[in-house]
mmCIF file of C-alpha atoms and ligand atoms in Angstrom:
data_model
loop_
_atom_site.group_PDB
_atom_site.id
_atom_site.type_symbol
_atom_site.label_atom_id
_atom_site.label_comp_id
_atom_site.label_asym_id
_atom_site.label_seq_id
_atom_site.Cartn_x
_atom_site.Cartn_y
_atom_site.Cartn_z
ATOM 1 C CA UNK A 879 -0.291 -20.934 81.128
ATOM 2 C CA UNK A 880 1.813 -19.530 83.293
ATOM 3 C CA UNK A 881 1.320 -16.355 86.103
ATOM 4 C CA UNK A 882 4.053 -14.221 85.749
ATOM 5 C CA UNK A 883 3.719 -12.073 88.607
ATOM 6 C CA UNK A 884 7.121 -11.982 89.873
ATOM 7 C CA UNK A 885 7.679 -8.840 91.370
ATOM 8 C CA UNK A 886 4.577 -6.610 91.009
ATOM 9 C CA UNK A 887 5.027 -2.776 92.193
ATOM 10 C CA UNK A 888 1.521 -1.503 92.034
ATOM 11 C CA UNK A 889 1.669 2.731 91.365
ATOM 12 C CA UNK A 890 -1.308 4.177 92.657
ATOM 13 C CA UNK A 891 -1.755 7.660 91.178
ATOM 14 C CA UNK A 892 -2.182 8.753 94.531
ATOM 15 C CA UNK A 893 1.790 8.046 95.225
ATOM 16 C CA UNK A 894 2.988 9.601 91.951
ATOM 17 C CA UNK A 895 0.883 13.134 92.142
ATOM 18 C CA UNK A 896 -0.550 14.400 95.855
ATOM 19 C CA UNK A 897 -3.715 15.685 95.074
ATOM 20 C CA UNK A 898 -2.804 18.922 96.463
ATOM 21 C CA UNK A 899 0.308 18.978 94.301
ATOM 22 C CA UNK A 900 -2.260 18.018 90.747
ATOM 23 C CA UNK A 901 -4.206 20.965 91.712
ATOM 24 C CA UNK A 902 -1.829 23.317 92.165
ATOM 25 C CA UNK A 903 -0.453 22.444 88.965
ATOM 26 C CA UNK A 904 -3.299 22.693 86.843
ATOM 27 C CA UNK A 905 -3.924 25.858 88.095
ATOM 28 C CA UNK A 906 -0.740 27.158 87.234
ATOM 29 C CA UNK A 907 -0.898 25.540 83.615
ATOM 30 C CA UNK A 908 -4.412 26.994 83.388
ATOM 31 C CA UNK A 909 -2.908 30.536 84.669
ATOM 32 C CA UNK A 910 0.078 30.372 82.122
ATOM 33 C CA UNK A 911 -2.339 29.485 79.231
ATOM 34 C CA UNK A 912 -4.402 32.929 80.471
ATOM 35 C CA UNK A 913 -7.751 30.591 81.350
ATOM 36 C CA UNK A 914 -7.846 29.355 77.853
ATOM 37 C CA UNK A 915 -8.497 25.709 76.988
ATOM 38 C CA UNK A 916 -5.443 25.561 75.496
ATOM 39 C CA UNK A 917 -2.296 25.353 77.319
ATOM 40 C CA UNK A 918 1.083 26.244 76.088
ATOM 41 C CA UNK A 919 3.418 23.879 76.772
ATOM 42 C CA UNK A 920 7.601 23.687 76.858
ATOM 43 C CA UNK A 921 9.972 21.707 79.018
ATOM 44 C CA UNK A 922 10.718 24.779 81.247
ATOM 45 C CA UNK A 923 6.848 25.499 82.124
ATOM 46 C CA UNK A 924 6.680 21.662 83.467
ATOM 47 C CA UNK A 925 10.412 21.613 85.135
ATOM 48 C CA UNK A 926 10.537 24.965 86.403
ATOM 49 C CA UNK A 927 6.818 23.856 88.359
ATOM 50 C CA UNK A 928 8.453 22.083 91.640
ATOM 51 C CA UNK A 929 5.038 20.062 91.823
ATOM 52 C CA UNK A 930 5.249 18.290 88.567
ATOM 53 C CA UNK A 931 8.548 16.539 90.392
ATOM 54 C CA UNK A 932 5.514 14.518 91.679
ATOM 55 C CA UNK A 933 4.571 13.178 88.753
ATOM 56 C CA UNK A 934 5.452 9.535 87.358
ATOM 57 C CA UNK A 935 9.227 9.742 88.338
ATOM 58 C CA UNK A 936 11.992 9.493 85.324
ATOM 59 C CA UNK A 937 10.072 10.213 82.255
ATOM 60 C CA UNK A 938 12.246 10.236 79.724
ATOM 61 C CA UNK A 939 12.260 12.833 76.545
ATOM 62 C CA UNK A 940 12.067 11.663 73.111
ATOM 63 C CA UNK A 941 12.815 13.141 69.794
ATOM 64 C CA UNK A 942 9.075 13.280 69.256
ATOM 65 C CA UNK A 943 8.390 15.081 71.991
ATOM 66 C CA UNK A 944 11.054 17.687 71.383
ATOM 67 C CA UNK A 945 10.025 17.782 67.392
ATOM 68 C CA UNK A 946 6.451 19.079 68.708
ATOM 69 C CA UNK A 947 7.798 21.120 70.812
ATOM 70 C CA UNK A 948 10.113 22.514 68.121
ATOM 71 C CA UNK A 949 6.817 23.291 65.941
ATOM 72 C CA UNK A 950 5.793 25.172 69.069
ATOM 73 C CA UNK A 951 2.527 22.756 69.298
ATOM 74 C CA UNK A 952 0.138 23.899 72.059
ATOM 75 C CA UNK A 953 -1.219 20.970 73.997
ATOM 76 C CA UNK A 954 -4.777 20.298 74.143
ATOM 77 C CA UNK A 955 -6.547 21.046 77.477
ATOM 78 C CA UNK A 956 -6.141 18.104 80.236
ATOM 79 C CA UNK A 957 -10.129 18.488 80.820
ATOM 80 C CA UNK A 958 -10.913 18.331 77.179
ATOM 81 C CA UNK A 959 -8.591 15.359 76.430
ATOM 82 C CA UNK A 960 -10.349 13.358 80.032
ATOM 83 C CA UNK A 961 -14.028 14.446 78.786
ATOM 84 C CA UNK A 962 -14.592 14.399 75.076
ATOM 85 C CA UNK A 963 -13.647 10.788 74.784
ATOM 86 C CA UNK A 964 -15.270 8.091 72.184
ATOM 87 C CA UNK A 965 -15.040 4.706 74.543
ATOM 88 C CA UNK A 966 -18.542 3.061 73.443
ATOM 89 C CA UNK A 967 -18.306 0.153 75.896
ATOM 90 C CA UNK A 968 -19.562 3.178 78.658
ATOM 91 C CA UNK A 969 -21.942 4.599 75.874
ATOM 92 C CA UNK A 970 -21.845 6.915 72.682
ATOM 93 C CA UNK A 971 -21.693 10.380 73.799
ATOM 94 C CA UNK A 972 -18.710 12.372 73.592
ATOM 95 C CA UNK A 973 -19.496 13.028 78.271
ATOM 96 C CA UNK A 974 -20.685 9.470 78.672
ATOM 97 C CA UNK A 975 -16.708 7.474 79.411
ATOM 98 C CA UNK A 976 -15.778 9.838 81.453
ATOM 99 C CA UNK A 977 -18.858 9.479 83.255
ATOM 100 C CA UNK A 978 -19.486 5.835 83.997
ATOM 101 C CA UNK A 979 -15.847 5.152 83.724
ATOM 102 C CA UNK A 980 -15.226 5.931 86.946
ATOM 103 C CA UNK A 981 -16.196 2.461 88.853
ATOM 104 C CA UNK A 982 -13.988 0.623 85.876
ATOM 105 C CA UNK A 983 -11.525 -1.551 87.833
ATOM 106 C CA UNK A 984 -8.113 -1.090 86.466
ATOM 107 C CA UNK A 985 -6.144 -2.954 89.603
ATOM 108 C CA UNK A 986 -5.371 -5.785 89.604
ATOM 109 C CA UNK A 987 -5.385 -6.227 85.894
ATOM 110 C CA UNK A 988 -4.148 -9.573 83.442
ATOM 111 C CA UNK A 989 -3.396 -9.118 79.795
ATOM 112 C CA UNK A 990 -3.584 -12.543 78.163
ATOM 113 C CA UNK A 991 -0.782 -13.072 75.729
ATOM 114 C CA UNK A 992 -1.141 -15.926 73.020
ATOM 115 C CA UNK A 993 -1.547 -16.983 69.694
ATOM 116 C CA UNK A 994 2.276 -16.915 67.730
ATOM 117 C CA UNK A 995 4.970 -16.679 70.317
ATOM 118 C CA UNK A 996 7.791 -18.044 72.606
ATOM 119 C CA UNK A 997 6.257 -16.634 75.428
ATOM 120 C CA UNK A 998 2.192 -16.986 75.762
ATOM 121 C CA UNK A 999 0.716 -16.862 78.747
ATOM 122 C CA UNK A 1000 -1.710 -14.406 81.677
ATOM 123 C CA UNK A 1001 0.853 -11.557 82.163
ATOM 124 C CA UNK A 1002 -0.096 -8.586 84.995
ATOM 125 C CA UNK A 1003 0.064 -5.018 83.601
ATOM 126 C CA UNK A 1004 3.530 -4.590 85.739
ATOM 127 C CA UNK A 1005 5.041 -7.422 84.345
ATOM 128 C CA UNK A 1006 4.447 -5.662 80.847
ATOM 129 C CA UNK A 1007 4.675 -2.107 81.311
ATOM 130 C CA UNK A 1008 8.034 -1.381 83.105
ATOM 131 C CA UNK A 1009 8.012 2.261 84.852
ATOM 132 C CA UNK A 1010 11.915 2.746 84.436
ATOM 133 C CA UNK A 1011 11.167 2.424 80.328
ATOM 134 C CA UNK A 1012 8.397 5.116 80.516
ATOM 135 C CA UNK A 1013 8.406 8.214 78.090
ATOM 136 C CA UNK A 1014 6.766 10.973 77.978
ATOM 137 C CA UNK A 1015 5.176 11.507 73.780
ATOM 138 C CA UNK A 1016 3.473 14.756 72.609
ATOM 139 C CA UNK A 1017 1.230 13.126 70.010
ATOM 140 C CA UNK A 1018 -0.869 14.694 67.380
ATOM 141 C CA UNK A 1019 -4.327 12.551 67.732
ATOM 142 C CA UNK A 1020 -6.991 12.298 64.696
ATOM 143 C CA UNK A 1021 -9.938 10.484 64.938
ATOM 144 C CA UNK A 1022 -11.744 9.969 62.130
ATOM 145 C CA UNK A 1023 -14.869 11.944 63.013
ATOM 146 C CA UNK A 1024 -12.615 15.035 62.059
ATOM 147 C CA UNK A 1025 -11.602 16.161 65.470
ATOM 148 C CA UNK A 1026 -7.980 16.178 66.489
ATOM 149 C CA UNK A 1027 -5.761 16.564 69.728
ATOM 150 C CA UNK A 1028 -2.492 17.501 70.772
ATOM 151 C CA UNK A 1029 -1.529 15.253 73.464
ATOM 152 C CA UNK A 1030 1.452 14.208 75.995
ATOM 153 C CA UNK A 1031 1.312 10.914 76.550
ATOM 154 C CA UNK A 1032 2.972 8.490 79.033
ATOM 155 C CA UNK A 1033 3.759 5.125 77.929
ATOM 156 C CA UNK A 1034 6.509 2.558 76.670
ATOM 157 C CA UNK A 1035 7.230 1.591 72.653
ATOM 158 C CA UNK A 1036 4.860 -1.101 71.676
ATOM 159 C CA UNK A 1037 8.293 -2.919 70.093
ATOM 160 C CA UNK A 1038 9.751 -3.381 73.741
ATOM 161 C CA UNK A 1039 6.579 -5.516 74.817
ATOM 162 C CA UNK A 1040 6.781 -7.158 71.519
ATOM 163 C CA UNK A 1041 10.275 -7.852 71.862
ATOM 164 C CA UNK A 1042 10.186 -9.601 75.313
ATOM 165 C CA UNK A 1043 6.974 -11.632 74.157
ATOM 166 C CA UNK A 1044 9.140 -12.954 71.074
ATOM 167 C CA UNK A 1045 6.824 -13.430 67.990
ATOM 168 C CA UNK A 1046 7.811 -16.353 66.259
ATOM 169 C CA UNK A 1047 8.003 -16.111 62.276
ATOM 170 C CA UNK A 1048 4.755 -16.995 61.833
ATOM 171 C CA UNK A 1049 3.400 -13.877 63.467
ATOM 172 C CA UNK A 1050 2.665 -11.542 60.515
ATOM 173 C CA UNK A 1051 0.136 -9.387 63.083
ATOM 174 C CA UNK A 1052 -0.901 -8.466 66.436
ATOM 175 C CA UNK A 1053 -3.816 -8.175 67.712
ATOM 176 C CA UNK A 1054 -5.581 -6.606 70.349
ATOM 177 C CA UNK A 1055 -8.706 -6.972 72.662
ATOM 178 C CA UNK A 1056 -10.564 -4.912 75.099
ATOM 179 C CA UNK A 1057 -12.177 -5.805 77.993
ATOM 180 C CA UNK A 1058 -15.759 -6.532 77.869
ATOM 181 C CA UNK A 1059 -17.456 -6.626 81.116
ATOM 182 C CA UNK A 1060 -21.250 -5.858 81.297
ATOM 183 C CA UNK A 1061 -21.086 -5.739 84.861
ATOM 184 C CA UNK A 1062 -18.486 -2.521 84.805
ATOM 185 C CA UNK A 1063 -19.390 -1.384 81.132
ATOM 186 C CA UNK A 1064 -22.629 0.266 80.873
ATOM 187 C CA UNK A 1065 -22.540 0.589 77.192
ATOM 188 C CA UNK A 1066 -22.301 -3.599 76.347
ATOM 189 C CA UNK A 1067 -26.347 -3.878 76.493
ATOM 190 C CA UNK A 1068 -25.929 -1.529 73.806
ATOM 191 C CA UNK A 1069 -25.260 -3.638 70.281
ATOM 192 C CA UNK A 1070 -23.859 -0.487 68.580
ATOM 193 C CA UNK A 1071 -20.364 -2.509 67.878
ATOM 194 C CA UNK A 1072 -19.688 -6.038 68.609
ATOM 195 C CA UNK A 1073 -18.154 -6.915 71.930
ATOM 196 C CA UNK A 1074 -15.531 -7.279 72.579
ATOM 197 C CA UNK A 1075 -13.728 -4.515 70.713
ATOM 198 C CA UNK A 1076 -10.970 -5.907 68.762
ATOM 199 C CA UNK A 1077 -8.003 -3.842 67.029
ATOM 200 C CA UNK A 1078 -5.087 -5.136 65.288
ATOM 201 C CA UNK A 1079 -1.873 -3.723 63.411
ATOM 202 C CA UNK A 1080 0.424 -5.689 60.760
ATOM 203 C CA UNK A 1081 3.712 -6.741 62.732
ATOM 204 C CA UNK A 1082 6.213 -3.601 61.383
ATOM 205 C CA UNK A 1083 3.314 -1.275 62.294
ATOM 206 C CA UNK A 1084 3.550 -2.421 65.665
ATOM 207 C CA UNK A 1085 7.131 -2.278 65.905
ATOM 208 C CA UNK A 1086 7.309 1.164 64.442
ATOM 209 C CA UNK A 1087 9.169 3.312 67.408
ATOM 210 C CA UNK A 1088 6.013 5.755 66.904
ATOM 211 C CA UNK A 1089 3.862 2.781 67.972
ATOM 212 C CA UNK A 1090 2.991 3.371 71.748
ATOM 213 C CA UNK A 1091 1.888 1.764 74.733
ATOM 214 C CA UNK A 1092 0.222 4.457 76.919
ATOM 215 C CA UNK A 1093 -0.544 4.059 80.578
ATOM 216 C CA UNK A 1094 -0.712 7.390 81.178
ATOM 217 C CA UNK A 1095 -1.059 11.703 79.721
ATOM 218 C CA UNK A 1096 -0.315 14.641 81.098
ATOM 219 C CA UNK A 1097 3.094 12.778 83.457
ATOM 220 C CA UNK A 1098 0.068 11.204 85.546
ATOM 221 C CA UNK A 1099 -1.591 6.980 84.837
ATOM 222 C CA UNK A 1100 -4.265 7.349 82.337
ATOM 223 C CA UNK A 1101 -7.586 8.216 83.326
ATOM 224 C CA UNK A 1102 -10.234 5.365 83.064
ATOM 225 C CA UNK A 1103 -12.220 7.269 80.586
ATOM 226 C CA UNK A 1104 -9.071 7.612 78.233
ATOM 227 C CA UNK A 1105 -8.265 3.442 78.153
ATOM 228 C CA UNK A 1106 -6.863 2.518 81.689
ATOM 229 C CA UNK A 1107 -4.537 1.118 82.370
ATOM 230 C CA UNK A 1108 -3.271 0.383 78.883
ATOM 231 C CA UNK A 1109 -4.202 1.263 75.421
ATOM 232 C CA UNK A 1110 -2.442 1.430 72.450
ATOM 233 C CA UNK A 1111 -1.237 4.942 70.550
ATOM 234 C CA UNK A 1112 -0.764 4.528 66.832
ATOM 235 C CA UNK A 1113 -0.851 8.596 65.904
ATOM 236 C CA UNK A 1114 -0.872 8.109 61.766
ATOM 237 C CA UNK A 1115 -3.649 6.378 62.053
ATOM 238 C CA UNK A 1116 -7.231 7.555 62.724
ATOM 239 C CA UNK A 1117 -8.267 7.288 66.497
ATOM 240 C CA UNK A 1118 -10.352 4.204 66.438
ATOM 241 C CA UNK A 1119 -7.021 2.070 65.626
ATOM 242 C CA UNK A 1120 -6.108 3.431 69.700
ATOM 243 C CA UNK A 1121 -7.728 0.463 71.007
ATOM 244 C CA UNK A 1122 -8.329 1.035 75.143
ATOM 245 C CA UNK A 1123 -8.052 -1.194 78.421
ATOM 246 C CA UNK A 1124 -6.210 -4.183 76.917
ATOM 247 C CA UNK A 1125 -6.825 -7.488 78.329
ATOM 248 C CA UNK A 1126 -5.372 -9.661 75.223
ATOM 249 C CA UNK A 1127 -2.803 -9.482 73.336
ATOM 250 C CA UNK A 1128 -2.841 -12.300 69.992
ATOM 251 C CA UNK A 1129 0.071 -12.364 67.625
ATOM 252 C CA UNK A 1130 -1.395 -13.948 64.269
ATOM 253 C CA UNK A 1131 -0.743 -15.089 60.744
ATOM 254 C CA UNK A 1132 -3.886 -13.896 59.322
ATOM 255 C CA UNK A 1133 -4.977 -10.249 58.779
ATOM 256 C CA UNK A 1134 -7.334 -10.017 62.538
ATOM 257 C CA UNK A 1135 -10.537 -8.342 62.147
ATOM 258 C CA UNK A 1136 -11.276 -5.031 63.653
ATOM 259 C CA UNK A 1137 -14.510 -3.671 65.241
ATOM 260 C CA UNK A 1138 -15.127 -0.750 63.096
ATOM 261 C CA UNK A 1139 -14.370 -2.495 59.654
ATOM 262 C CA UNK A 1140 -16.678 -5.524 61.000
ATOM 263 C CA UNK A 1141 -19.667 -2.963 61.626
ATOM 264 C CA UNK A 1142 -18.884 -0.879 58.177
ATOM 265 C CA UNK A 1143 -16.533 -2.243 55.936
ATOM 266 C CA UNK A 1144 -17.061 -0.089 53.160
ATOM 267 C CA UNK A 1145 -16.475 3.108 55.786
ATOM 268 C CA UNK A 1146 -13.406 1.810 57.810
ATOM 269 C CA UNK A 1147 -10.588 -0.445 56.791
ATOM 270 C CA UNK A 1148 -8.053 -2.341 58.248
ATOM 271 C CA UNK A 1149 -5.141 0.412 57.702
ATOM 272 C CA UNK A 1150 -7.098 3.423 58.163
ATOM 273 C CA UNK A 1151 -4.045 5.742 57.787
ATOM 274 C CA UNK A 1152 -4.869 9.541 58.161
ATOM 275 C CA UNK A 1153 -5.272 10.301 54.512
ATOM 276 C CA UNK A 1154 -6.624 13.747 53.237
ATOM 277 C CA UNK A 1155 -6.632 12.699 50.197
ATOM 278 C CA UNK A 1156 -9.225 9.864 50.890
ATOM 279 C CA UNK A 1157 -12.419 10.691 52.178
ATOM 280 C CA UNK A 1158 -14.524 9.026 54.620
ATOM 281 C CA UNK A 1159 -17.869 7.848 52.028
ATOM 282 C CA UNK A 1160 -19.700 9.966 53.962
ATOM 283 C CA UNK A 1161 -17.834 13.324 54.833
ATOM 284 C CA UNK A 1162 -14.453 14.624 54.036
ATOM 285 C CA UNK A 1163 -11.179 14.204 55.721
ATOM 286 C CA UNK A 1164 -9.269 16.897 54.632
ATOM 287 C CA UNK A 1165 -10.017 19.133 57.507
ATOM 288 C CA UNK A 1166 -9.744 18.918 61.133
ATOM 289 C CA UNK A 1167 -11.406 20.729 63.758
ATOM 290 C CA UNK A 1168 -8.475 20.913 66.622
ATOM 291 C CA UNK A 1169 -10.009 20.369 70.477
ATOM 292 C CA UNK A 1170 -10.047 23.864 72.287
ATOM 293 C CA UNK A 1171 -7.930 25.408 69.124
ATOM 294 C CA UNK A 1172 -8.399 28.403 67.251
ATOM 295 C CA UNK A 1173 -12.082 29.896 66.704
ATOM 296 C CA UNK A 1174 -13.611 32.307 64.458
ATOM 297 C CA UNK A 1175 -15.606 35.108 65.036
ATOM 298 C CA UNK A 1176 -18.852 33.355 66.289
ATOM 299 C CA UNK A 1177 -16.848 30.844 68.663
ATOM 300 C CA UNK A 1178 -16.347 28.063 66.532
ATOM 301 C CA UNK A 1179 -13.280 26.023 66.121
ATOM 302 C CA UNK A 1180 -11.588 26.955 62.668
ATOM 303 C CA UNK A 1181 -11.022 24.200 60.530
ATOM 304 C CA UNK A 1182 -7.279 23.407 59.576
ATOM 305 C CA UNK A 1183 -5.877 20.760 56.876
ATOM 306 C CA UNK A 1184 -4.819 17.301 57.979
ATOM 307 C CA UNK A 1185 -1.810 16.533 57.168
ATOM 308 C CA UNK A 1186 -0.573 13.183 55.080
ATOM 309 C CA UNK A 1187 0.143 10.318 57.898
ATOM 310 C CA UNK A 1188 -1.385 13.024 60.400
ATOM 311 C CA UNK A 1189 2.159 14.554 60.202
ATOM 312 C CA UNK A 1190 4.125 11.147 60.800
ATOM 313 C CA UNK A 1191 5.033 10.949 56.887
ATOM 314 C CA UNK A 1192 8.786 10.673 56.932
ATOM 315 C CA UNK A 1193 8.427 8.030 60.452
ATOM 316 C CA UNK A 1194 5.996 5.735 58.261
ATOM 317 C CA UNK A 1195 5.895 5.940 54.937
ATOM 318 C CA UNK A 1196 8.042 3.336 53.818
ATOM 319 C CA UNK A 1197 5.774 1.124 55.738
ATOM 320 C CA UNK A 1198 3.404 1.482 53.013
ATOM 321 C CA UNK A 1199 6.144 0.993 49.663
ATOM 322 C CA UNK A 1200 4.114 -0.047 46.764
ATOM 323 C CA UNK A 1201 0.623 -0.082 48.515
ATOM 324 C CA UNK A 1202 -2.509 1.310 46.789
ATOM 325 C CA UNK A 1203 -3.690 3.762 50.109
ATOM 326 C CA UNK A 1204 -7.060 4.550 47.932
ATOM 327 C CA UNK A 1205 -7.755 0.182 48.320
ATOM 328 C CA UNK A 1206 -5.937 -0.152 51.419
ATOM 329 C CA UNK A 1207 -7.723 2.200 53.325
HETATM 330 N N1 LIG B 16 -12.254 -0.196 73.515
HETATM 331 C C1 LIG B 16 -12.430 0.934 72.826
HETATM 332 N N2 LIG B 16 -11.345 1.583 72.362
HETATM 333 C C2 LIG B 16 -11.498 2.732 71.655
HETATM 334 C C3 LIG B 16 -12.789 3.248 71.361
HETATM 335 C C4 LIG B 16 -13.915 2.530 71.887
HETATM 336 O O1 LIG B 16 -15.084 2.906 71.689
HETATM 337 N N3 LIG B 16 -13.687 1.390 72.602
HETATM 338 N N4 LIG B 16 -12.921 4.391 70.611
HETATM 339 C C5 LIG B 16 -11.806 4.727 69.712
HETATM 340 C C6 LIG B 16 -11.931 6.044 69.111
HETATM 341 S S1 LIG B 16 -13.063 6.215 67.851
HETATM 342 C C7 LIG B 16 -11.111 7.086 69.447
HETATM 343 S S2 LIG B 16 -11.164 8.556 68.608
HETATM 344 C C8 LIG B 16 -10.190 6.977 70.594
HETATM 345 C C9 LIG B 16 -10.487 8.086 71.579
HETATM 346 O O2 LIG B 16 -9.511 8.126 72.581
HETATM 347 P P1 LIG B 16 -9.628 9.213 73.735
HETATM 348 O O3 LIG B 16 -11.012 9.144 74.307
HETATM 349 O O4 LIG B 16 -8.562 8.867 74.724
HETATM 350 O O5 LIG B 16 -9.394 10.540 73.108
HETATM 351 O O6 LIG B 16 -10.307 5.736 71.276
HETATM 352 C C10 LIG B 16 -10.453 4.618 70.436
HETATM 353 N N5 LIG B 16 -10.376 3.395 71.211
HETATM 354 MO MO1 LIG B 17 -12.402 8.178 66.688
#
């Protein structure tokens, strides 16, 4: 095994966004978006706001993000993406990650590379994630508890890191593990899932250009509470699949098991594409209720349809050619 540690360039958030410059820009994007939890959001709000210039330098634009922008998506709220958050390893309430989160060491961290290809080994996050490839992503986000998000993330294509780590031709799959440390994770004495959670994807899921590594949301590193310093994006595919603070990375021949089809395998399988047209056995999932969106007379957040591939049809569907989605759920 080898330490590839070459030249590590550690970004503390600190040196990408002063304080004083963060606040100042949330309180302009909460002044634009009139106090609401909701903020609108368009290239010229962030650029024309001299204190975003302190965010991660050189994020580049993609088609995605300019395609939500072009539907005029709102993003959801910076506060309600950092504190409704499902991260069991630091407990199961919706306030409980981003409350014992906070001691989670995220520097230095190792991601562990092995199983089928050229280049296996203990890799630090920098060698991985390189900041002149970062992107900024608006992503629609659907877990499968029926709650969605609007969200800009910060991160690099999944295919790039696959790319450089070389799969041989055995590797059919990747697969994915978060850290599990009872010491920093107050949720582990908890047996609610197995530890450690485990994710995986089939190899042309992973390399989808949609697939994303994220490091960070809102232009600034991820929060701990949201999967620091690196968790994966997949945004057809219901929330769960968005496996948080990676620490191995297994490229395999065989389907690899997942935490949520391990604990329920008649509720969660391995695809679990966003599909309104198949529901959850024990509630629906043709409605969403959108974080901070629209609410009805009595405060509540209106319910809108989910859409096929949570929106992502024409990016993924030929992914799925020929597949049953009703088995292959
Ligand atoms: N390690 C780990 N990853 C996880 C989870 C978890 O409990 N542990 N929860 C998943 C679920 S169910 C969802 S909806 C998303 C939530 O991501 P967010 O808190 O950043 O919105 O993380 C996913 N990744
Ligand atoms: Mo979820």
């Amino acid at each position: 095994m080898l330490i590839r540690n070459m030249h590590t360039y550690d970004i503390k958030s600190s040196e990408i966004t002063p304080k004083s410059a963060y606040f100042s820009r949330r309180r302009l994007l909460k002044s634009l978006a009139g106090g609401s939890a909701v903020v609108a959001f368009g290239p010229y709000a962030l650029n024309n706001n001299t204190s975003a210039a302190t965010k991660i330098p050189n994020l580049k634009r993609t088609k995605w993000t300019l395609k939500s922008l072009g539907e005029s998506v709102k993003l959801t709220s910076y506060d309600d993406i950092t504190s409704y958050n499902n991260f069991y390893e630091f407990g199961t309430s919706k306030g409980d990650p981003k409350r014992n989160a906070r001691l989670l060491k995220t520097r230095p961290w190792t991601i562990i590379v092995d199983g089928h290809t050229e280049n296996p080994g203990r890799y630090a996050f920098e060698d991985l994630v390189k900041f002149d490839q970062l992107e900024e992503r608006v992503y629609r986000f659907r877990c499968v508890e029926a709650w969605s998000m609007v969200v800009p993330w910060v991160g690099i294509p999944l295919a790039n890191i696959i790319r450089k780590l070389g799969p041989t031709s055995n590797a059919k799959y990747i697969a994915f593990e978060t850290l599990a440390d009872s010491k920093q994770m107050p949720g582990i004495r908890s047996r609610v899932l197995n530890w450690p959670y485990v994710e995986g994807l089939r190899l042309d899921e992973a390399m989808n250009p949609l697939t994303l590594m994220a490091i960070g949301l809102y232009g600034e590193i991820l929060p701990n509470q949201n999967g620091a310093p690196i968790r994966l994006v997949v945004p057809w595919k219901y929330g769960f699949k968005s496996i948080k603070s990676i620490v191995r990375i297994t490229f395999s021949e065989e389907q690899p098991p997942t935490s949520w089809n391990l604990s329920a395998p008649r509720e969660y399988g391995f695809y679990s594409n966003v599909n309104p047209e198949v529901d959850h056995p024990r509630w629906s999932q043709a409605k969403e209720r959108l974080l901070g969106g629209p609410t009805n007379m009595l405060g509540f957040v209106t319910k809108q349809p989910t859409l096929m591939f949570n929106g992502y049809t024409e990016e993924v569907e030929g992914l799925y050619q020929g597949m049953d989605l009703n088995r292959h759920f």
